[in-house]
PDB file of C-alpha atoms and ligand atoms in Angstrom:
ATOM      1  CA  MET I   1      75.374 165.947  89.394  1.00 58.00           C
ATOM      2  CA  SER I   2      75.380 166.874  85.700  1.00 50.00           C
ATOM      3  CA  GLU I   3      75.676 164.047  83.412  1.00 46.00           C
ATOM      4  CA  THR I   4      78.306 166.129  81.426  1.00 41.00           C
ATOM      5  CA  ARG I   5      80.954 165.815  84.292  1.00 49.00           C
ATOM      6  CA  ALA I   6      79.730 162.746  86.361  1.00 46.00           C
ATOM      7  CA  THR I   7      78.984 160.291  83.805  1.00 39.00           C
ATOM      8  CA  SER I   8      77.427 156.939  84.108  1.00 34.00           C
ATOM      9  CA  THR I   9      80.807 155.487  83.387  1.00 38.00           C
ATOM     10  CA  ASP I  10      81.582 156.429  86.969  1.00 47.00           C
ATOM     11  CA  HIS I  11      80.838 153.914  89.652  1.00 46.00           C
ATOM     12  CA  THR I  12      77.232 154.987  89.779  1.00 55.00           C
ATOM     13  CA  PRO I  13      75.590 155.103  93.210  1.00 60.00           C
ATOM     14  CA  ASP I  14      71.770 154.444  93.431  1.00 84.00           C
ATOM     15  CA  TRP I  15      70.861 157.749  94.389  1.00 88.00           C
ATOM     16  CA  ARG I  16      71.695 159.321  90.936  1.00 89.00           C
ATOM     17  CA  VAL I  17      68.605 157.895  89.334  1.00 89.00           C
ATOM     18  CA  GLN I  18      66.626 160.107  91.515  1.00 90.00           C
ATOM     19  CA  ALA I  19      68.697 163.276  90.447  1.00 92.00           C
ATOM     20  CA  ASP I  20      66.496 166.267  89.629  1.00 92.00           C
ATOM     21  CA  CYS I  21      69.392 167.260  87.039  1.00 92.00           C
ATOM     22  CA  ARG I  22      68.500 164.224  85.021  1.00 90.00           C
ATOM     23  CA  ARG I  23      65.018 165.649  84.330  1.00 86.00           C
ATOM     24  CA  PRO I  24      64.149 166.395  80.654  1.00 87.00           C
ATOM     25  CA  GLY I  25      65.566 169.831  79.524  1.00 85.00           C
ATOM     26  CA  TYR I  26      68.406 169.539  82.043  1.00 85.00           C
ATOM     27  CA  TYR I  27      70.011 166.285  81.522  1.00 83.00           C
ATOM     28  CA  GLY I  28      73.163 166.302  79.721  1.00 81.00           C
ATOM     29  CA  THR I  29      73.374 170.293  79.931  1.00 86.00           C
ATOM     30  CA  ASP I  30      75.795 172.614  81.378  1.00 89.00           C
ATOM     31  CA  HIS I  31      73.237 174.265  83.611  1.00 92.00           C
ATOM     32  CA  TRP I  32      75.191 173.096  86.892  1.00 94.00           C
ATOM     33  CA  PHE I  33      78.467 174.396  85.398  1.00 94.00           C
ATOM     34  CA  PRO I  34      78.436 178.261  85.129  1.00 91.00           C
ATOM     35  CA  THR I  35      81.407 179.501  83.391  1.00 89.00           C
ATOM     36  CA  GLY I  36      82.281 182.047  86.197  1.00 83.00           C
ATOM     37  CA  THR I  37      80.864 184.295  88.753  1.00 82.00           C
ATOM     38  CA  LYS I  38      81.440 187.681  87.225  1.00 83.00           C
ATOM     39  CA  THR I  39      78.462 188.258  84.949  1.00 87.00           C
ATOM     40  CA  ARG I  40      74.866 188.627  85.710  1.00 85.00           C
ATOM     41  CA  ALA I  41      73.943 185.623  83.597  1.00 89.00           C
ATOM     42  CA  ASP I  42      76.477 183.359  85.399  1.00 90.00           C
ATOM     43  CA  ARG I  43      75.038 184.280  88.693  1.00 87.00           C
ATOM     44  CA  GLU I  44      71.499 183.686  87.559  1.00 86.00           C
ATOM     45  CA  GLN I  45      72.455 180.351  86.190  1.00 91.00           C
ATOM     46  CA  ALA I  46      74.364 179.339  89.467  1.00 92.00           C
ATOM     47  CA  ALA I  47      71.342 180.464  91.519  1.00 88.00           C
ATOM     48  CA  ASP I  48      68.956 178.653  89.416  1.00 89.00           C
ATOM     49  CA  ALA I  49      71.019 175.369  89.589  1.00 92.00           C
ATOM     50  CA  LYS I  50      71.238 175.796  93.398  1.00 92.00           C
ATOM     51  CA  ALA I  51      67.562 176.184  93.786  1.00 86.00           C
ATOM     52  CA  ILE I  52      66.913 173.088  91.818  1.00 90.00           C
ATOM     53  CA  CYS I  53      69.331 171.394  94.113  1.00 93.00           C
ATOM     54  CA  ARG I  54      67.728 172.256  97.177  1.00 87.00           C
ATOM     55  CA  GLU I  55      64.573 170.655  96.079  1.00 85.00           C
ATOM     56  CA  CYS I  56      66.371 167.525  94.932  1.00 91.00           C
ATOM     57  CA  PRO I  57      65.736 164.449  96.792  1.00 91.00           C
ATOM     58  CA  VAL I  58      69.315 163.332  96.712  1.00 93.00           C
ATOM     59  CA  ALA I  59      70.882 166.614  97.498  1.00 94.00           C
ATOM     60  CA  MET I  60      72.725 165.554 100.563  1.00 94.00           C
ATOM     61  CA  GLN I  61      74.201 162.482  99.047  1.00 95.00           C
ATOM     62  CA  CYS I  62      75.312 164.449  95.972  1.00 96.00           C
ATOM     63  CA  ALA I  63      76.977 166.990  98.095  1.00 97.00           C
ATOM     64  CA  GLN I  64      78.664 164.695 100.337  1.00 96.00           C
ATOM     65  CA  TRP I  65      79.782 162.673  97.134  1.00 95.00           C
ATOM     66  CA  ALA I  66      81.202 165.919  95.600  1.00 97.00           C
ATOM     67  CA  LEU I  67      83.043 166.806  98.797  1.00 97.00           C
ATOM     68  CA  ALA I  68      84.598 163.278  99.089  1.00 96.00           C
ATOM     69  CA  ARG I  69      85.781 163.609  95.646  1.00 96.00           C
ATOM     70  CA  ARG I  70      87.065 167.028  95.912  1.00 95.00           C
ATOM     71  CA  GLU I  71      85.232 167.856  92.680  1.00 95.00           C
ATOM     72  CA  ASP I  72      86.805 171.179  91.697  1.00 93.00           C
ATOM     73  CA  ASP I  73      84.035 172.404  89.154  1.00 94.00           C
ATOM     74  CA  GLY I  74      80.445 172.875  88.824  1.00 95.00           C
ATOM     75  CA  ILE I  75      77.528 172.883  91.501  1.00 96.00           C
ATOM     76  CA  TYR I  76      76.536 169.689  93.196  1.00 97.00           C
ATOM     77  CA  GLY I  77      74.169 169.206  96.051  1.00 96.00           C
ATOM     78  CA  GLY I  78      73.520 172.892  95.950  1.00 95.00           C
ATOM     79  CA  LEU I  79      77.129 173.953  96.690  1.00 97.00           C
ATOM     80  CA  ASP I  80      79.518 175.790  94.373  1.00 96.00           C
ATOM     81  CA  VAL I  81      83.156 175.350  94.190  1.00 96.00           C
ATOM     82  CA  GLN I  82      84.141 177.946  96.639  1.00 95.00           C
ATOM     83  CA  GLN I  83      81.615 176.823  99.249  1.00 96.00           C
ATOM     84  CA  ARG I  84      82.713 172.985  98.939  1.00 97.00           C
ATOM     85  CA  ALA I  85      86.326 174.264  99.267  1.00 97.00           C
ATOM     86  CA  SER I  86      85.608 176.155 102.342  1.00 97.00           C
ATOM     87  CA  LEU I  87      83.569 173.406 103.715  1.00 97.00           C
ATOM     88  CA  THR I  88      86.322 170.978 103.218  1.00 97.00           C
ATOM     89  CA  ARG I  89      88.934 173.182 104.911  1.00 97.00           C
ATOM     90  CA  LYS I  90      86.695 173.709 108.030  1.00 96.00           C
ATOM     91  CA  ALA I  91      86.065 169.931 108.089  1.00 96.00           C
ATOM     92  CA  VAL I  92      89.667 169.060 107.980  1.00 96.00           C
ATOM     93  CA  LYS I  93      90.880 171.876 110.291  1.00 96.00           C
ATOM     94  CA  LEU I  94      88.058 171.243 113.087  1.00 96.00           C
ATOM     95  CA  ARG I  95      87.897 167.260 112.357  1.00 96.00           C
ATOM     96  CA  LEU I  96      84.259 167.446 111.732  1.00 96.00           C
ATOM     97  CA  THR I  97      82.209 164.517 111.728  1.00 95.00           C
ATOM     98  CA  ASP I  98      79.891 163.548 108.821  1.00 94.00           C
ATOM     99  CA  ALA I  99      77.031 164.653 110.810  1.00 95.00           C
ATOM    100  CA  GLN I 100      78.517 167.966 111.722  1.00 96.00           C
ATOM    101  CA  VAL I 101      79.372 168.510 107.878  1.00 96.00           C
ATOM    102  CA  ALA I 102      75.718 167.552 107.013  1.00 95.00           C
ATOM    103  CA  SER I 103      74.490 170.288 109.528  1.00 95.00           C
ATOM    104  CA  LEU I 104      77.026 173.007 107.662  1.00 96.00           C
ATOM    105  CA  ILE I 105      75.567 171.879 104.338  1.00 95.00           C
ATOM    106  CA  ARG I 106      71.960 172.540 105.475  1.00 93.00           C
ATOM    107  CA  ALA I 107      73.054 175.974 107.069  1.00 92.00           C
ATOM    108  CA  ILE I 108      74.525 176.878 103.549  1.00 94.00           C
ATOM    109  CA  TRP I 109      71.403 175.831 101.830  1.00 92.00           C
ATOM    110  CA  ALA I 110      69.343 177.970 104.355  1.00 86.00           C
ATOM    111  CA  ASP I 111      71.515 181.121 103.673  1.00 88.00           C
ATOM    112  CA  ASP I 112      71.363 180.463  99.866  1.00 87.00           C
ATOM    113  CA  ALA I 113      67.608 180.231  99.690  1.00 84.00           C
ATOM    114  CA  ARG I 114      67.258 183.425 101.904  1.00 87.00           C
ATOM    115  CA  GLY I 115      69.375 185.452  99.612  1.00 87.00           C
ATOM    116  CA  PRO I 116      67.030 185.773  96.655  1.00 87.00           C
ATOM    117  CA  LEU I 117      64.138 186.456  99.117  1.00 90.00           C
ATOM    118  CA  VAL I 118      66.048 189.310 100.600  1.00 91.00           C
ATOM    119  CA  ASP I 119      66.829 190.846  97.271  1.00 89.00           C
ATOM    120  CA  THR I 120      63.115 190.601  96.190  1.00 92.00           C
ATOM    121  CA  TYR I 121      62.213 192.305  99.363  1.00 93.00           C
ATOM    122  CA  LEU I 122      64.753 195.236  99.097  1.00 92.00           C
ATOM    123  CA  ARG I 123      63.828 195.630  95.513  1.00 92.00           C
ATOM    124  CA  SER I 124      60.084 195.811  96.192  1.00 94.00           C
ATOM    125  CA  THR I 125      59.807 198.042  99.510  1.00 95.00           C
ATOM    126  CA  ASP I 126      60.052 201.438 100.490  1.00 95.00           C
ATOM    127  CA  GLN I 127      60.536 202.523 104.076  1.00 93.00           C
ATOM    128  CA  GLY I 128      57.664 204.828 105.520  1.00 93.00           C
ATOM    129  CA  GLU I 129      57.197 207.039 108.379  1.00 92.00           C
ATOM    130  CA  GLY I 130      56.637 205.384 111.897  1.00 90.00           C
ATOM    131  CA  GLY I 131      58.597 202.116 110.997  1.00 92.00           C
ATOM    132  CA  HIS I 132      56.144 201.076 108.388  1.00 96.00           C
ATOM    133  CA  VAL I 133      57.370 199.490 105.071  1.00 96.00           C
ATOM    134  CA  TRP I 134      55.309 199.659 101.948  1.00 96.00           C
ATOM    135  CA  TRP I 135      55.322 197.199  98.978  1.00 95.00           C
ATOM    136  CA  ARG I 136      55.696 198.964  95.869  1.00 92.00           C
ATOM    137  CA  GLY I 137      55.647 195.715  93.721  1.00 85.00           C
ATOM    138  CA  ARG I 138      52.425 195.495  91.708  1.00 86.00           C
ATOM    139  CA  LYS I 139      51.909 191.839  91.683  1.00 90.00           C
ATOM    140  CA  SER I 140      49.953 189.908  94.122  1.00 92.00           C
ATOM    141  CA  SER I 141      52.433 186.998  94.275  1.00 94.00           C
ATOM    142  CA  TYR I 142      55.818 186.395  93.601  1.00 93.00           C
ATOM    143  CA  THR I 143      57.819 183.165  92.839  1.00 89.00           C
ATOM    144  CA  VAL I 144      61.081 182.990  94.181  1.00 86.00           C
ATOM    145  CA  GLY I 145      63.216 179.808  94.298  1.00 74.00           C
ATOM    146  CA  GLY I 146      60.333 177.703  92.886  1.00 75.00           C
ATOM    147  CA  ARG I 147      58.108 179.021  95.973  1.00 85.00           C
ATOM    148  CA  VAL I 148      55.156 181.290  95.471  1.00 92.00           C
ATOM    149  CA  PHE I 149      54.763 184.160  98.114  1.00 95.00           C
ATOM    150  CA  THR I 150      52.314 186.988  98.778  1.00 96.00           C
ATOM    151  CA  PRO I 151      54.307 190.231  99.566  1.00 96.00           C
ATOM    152  CA  MET I 152      53.240 189.539 103.417  1.00 97.00           C
ATOM    153  CA  GLN I 153      54.634 186.119 103.268  1.00 97.00           C
ATOM    154  CA  LEU I 154      57.562 187.186 101.728  1.00 96.00           C
ATOM    155  CA  ALA I 155      58.198 189.729 104.014  1.00 96.00           C
ATOM    156  CA  PHE I 156      57.670 187.679 107.109  1.00 95.00           C
ATOM    157  CA  GLU I 157      60.020 184.950 106.099  1.00 94.00           C
ATOM    158  CA  VAL I 158      62.630 187.559 105.220  1.00 93.00           C
ATOM    159  CA  GLY I 159      62.413 189.129 108.796  1.00 92.00           C
ATOM    160  CA  ARG I 160      61.836 185.963 110.846  1.00 91.00           C
ATOM    161  CA  GLY I 161      63.846 183.736 109.195  1.00 86.00           C
ATOM    162  CA  ARG I 162      61.187 180.979 108.752  1.00 90.00           C
ATOM    163  CA  ALA I 163      58.268 180.321 106.835  1.00 92.00           C
ATOM    164  CA  PRO I 164      54.924 181.640 108.088  1.00 95.00           C
ATOM    165  CA  GLU I 165      52.492 179.013 109.641  1.00 96.00           C
ATOM    166  CA  GLY I 166      48.802 180.092 108.650  1.00 96.00           C
ATOM    167  CA  PRO I 167      47.873 183.601 107.512  1.00 96.00           C
ATOM    168  CA  VAL I 168      50.150 186.545 107.942  1.00 97.00           C
ATOM    169  CA  ARG I 169      48.487 189.668 109.172  1.00 96.00           C
ATOM    170  CA  THR I 170      49.747 193.245 110.243  1.00 95.00           C
ATOM    171  CA  SER I 171      49.770 194.086 113.803  1.00 93.00           C
ATOM    172  CA  CYS I 172      50.275 197.894 113.444  1.00 95.00           C
ATOM    173  CA  GLY I 173      46.978 199.035 112.136  1.00 93.00           C
ATOM    174  CA  GLU I 174      48.278 199.543 108.751  1.00 94.00           C
ATOM    175  CA  PRO I 175      46.579 196.955 106.646  1.00 91.00           C
ATOM    176  CA  TYR I 176      49.237 197.274 103.848  1.00 91.00           C
ATOM    177  CA  CYS I 177      52.303 197.439 105.952  1.00 95.00           C
ATOM    178  CA  VAL I 178      54.921 194.722 105.330  1.00 96.00           C
ATOM    179  CA  ALA I 179      57.492 195.682 108.090  1.00 95.00           C
ATOM    180  CA  SER I 180      58.364 192.204 108.993  1.00 91.00           C
ATOM    181  CA  GLU I 181      58.467 193.078 112.744  1.00 93.00           C
ATOM    182  CA  HIS I 182      54.922 194.368 112.099  1.00 96.00           C
ATOM    183  CA  LEU I 183      53.726 191.015 110.975  1.00 96.00           C
ATOM    184  CA  THR I 184      52.519 187.967 112.697  1.00 96.00           C
ATOM    185  CA  ASP I 185      51.501 184.416 111.405  1.00 96.00           C
ATOM    186  CA  GLY I 186      48.680 182.190 112.976  1.00 96.00           C
ATOM    187  CA  ALA I 187      51.356 180.217 115.153  1.00 95.00           C
ATOM    188  CA  MET I 188      52.571 183.578 116.803  1.00 95.00           C
ATOM    189  CA  ARG I 189      48.921 184.561 117.339  1.00 94.00           C
ATOM    190  CA  TRP I 190      47.829 181.307 118.738  1.00 94.00           C
ATOM    191  CA  ARG I 191      51.104 181.437 121.041  1.00 92.00           C
ATOM    192  CA  HIS I 192      50.285 184.992 122.147  1.00 88.00           C
ATOM    193  CA  ALA I 193      46.672 184.354 122.939  1.00 88.00           C
ATOM    194  CA  HIS I 194      47.673 181.247 124.992  1.00 87.00           C
ATOM    195  CA  LEU I 195      50.337 183.092 127.003  1.00 83.00           C
ATOM    196  CA  THR I 196      47.793 185.993 127.496  1.00 77.00           C
ATOM    197  CA  ALA I 197      45.029 183.459 128.771  1.00 77.00           C
ATOM    198  CA  ALA I 198      47.799 181.645 131.084  1.00 73.00           C
ATOM    199  CA  ALA I 199      48.877 185.078 132.465  1.00 69.00           C
TER     200      ALA I 199
HETATM  201  S1  SF4 V   1      71.503 168.006  94.113  1.00 72.95           S
HETATM  202 FE1  SF4 V   1      71.683 168.987  92.242  1.00 72.95          FE
HETATM  203  S2  SF4 V   1      73.489 168.362  91.231  1.00 72.95           S
HETATM  204 FE2  SF4 V   1      73.121 166.751  92.834  1.00 72.95          FE
HETATM  205  S3  SF4 V   1      71.874 165.338  91.878  1.00 72.95           S
HETATM  206 FE3  SF4 V   1      70.373 167.005  92.662  1.00 72.95          FE
HETATM  207  S4  SF4 V   1      69.918 168.287  91.064  1.00 72.95           S
HETATM  208 FE4  SF4 V   1      71.853 167.098  90.457  1.00 72.95          FE
HETATM  209 ZN1   ZN V   2      53.279 198.778 110.140  1.00 72.95          ZN
END
């Protein structure tokens, strides 16, 4: 919800006062309105705007507001024009309820959040012998979508599709391997220990 397009002259719902895009530095800018999708700069701008939306406390209200108004430009609630158009087509064709549309919005957010993580993982790793994977980046932590990851945390989330709970460790005997299937988190080790004890 950039103030440049959705101005306070509209009927202003209360949720807008909590909008992250009204923060200093963003308020009144075109950050949520990349001029296209072809250039790398446009794609990075869109990805950054979406990442901010995903952490915005009113993202769901914003996305639903833009869908209801058939906004045909800009990013709202973490959804770009194409995503909103596709969601609208699906909602009409399948006669989806508001709750079902909200579930689809969350699914799009999850997919979009994962994309930059997967890109970082692919850019930073080499496949080794025996199914091991080596991290070739030199940094000990990486910031992706506003979150900070160690290489093992990042590899775990890419492979397992969820954030790790507790420390991530290798289970293959290679202390620096980041093959996601060779990584476990505290929750997995706890479950495994309890299942083993119960057997
Ligand atoms: S979800 Fe995005 S566009 Fe909507 S109010 Fe929040 S930051 Fe602004
Ligand atoms: Zn391994």
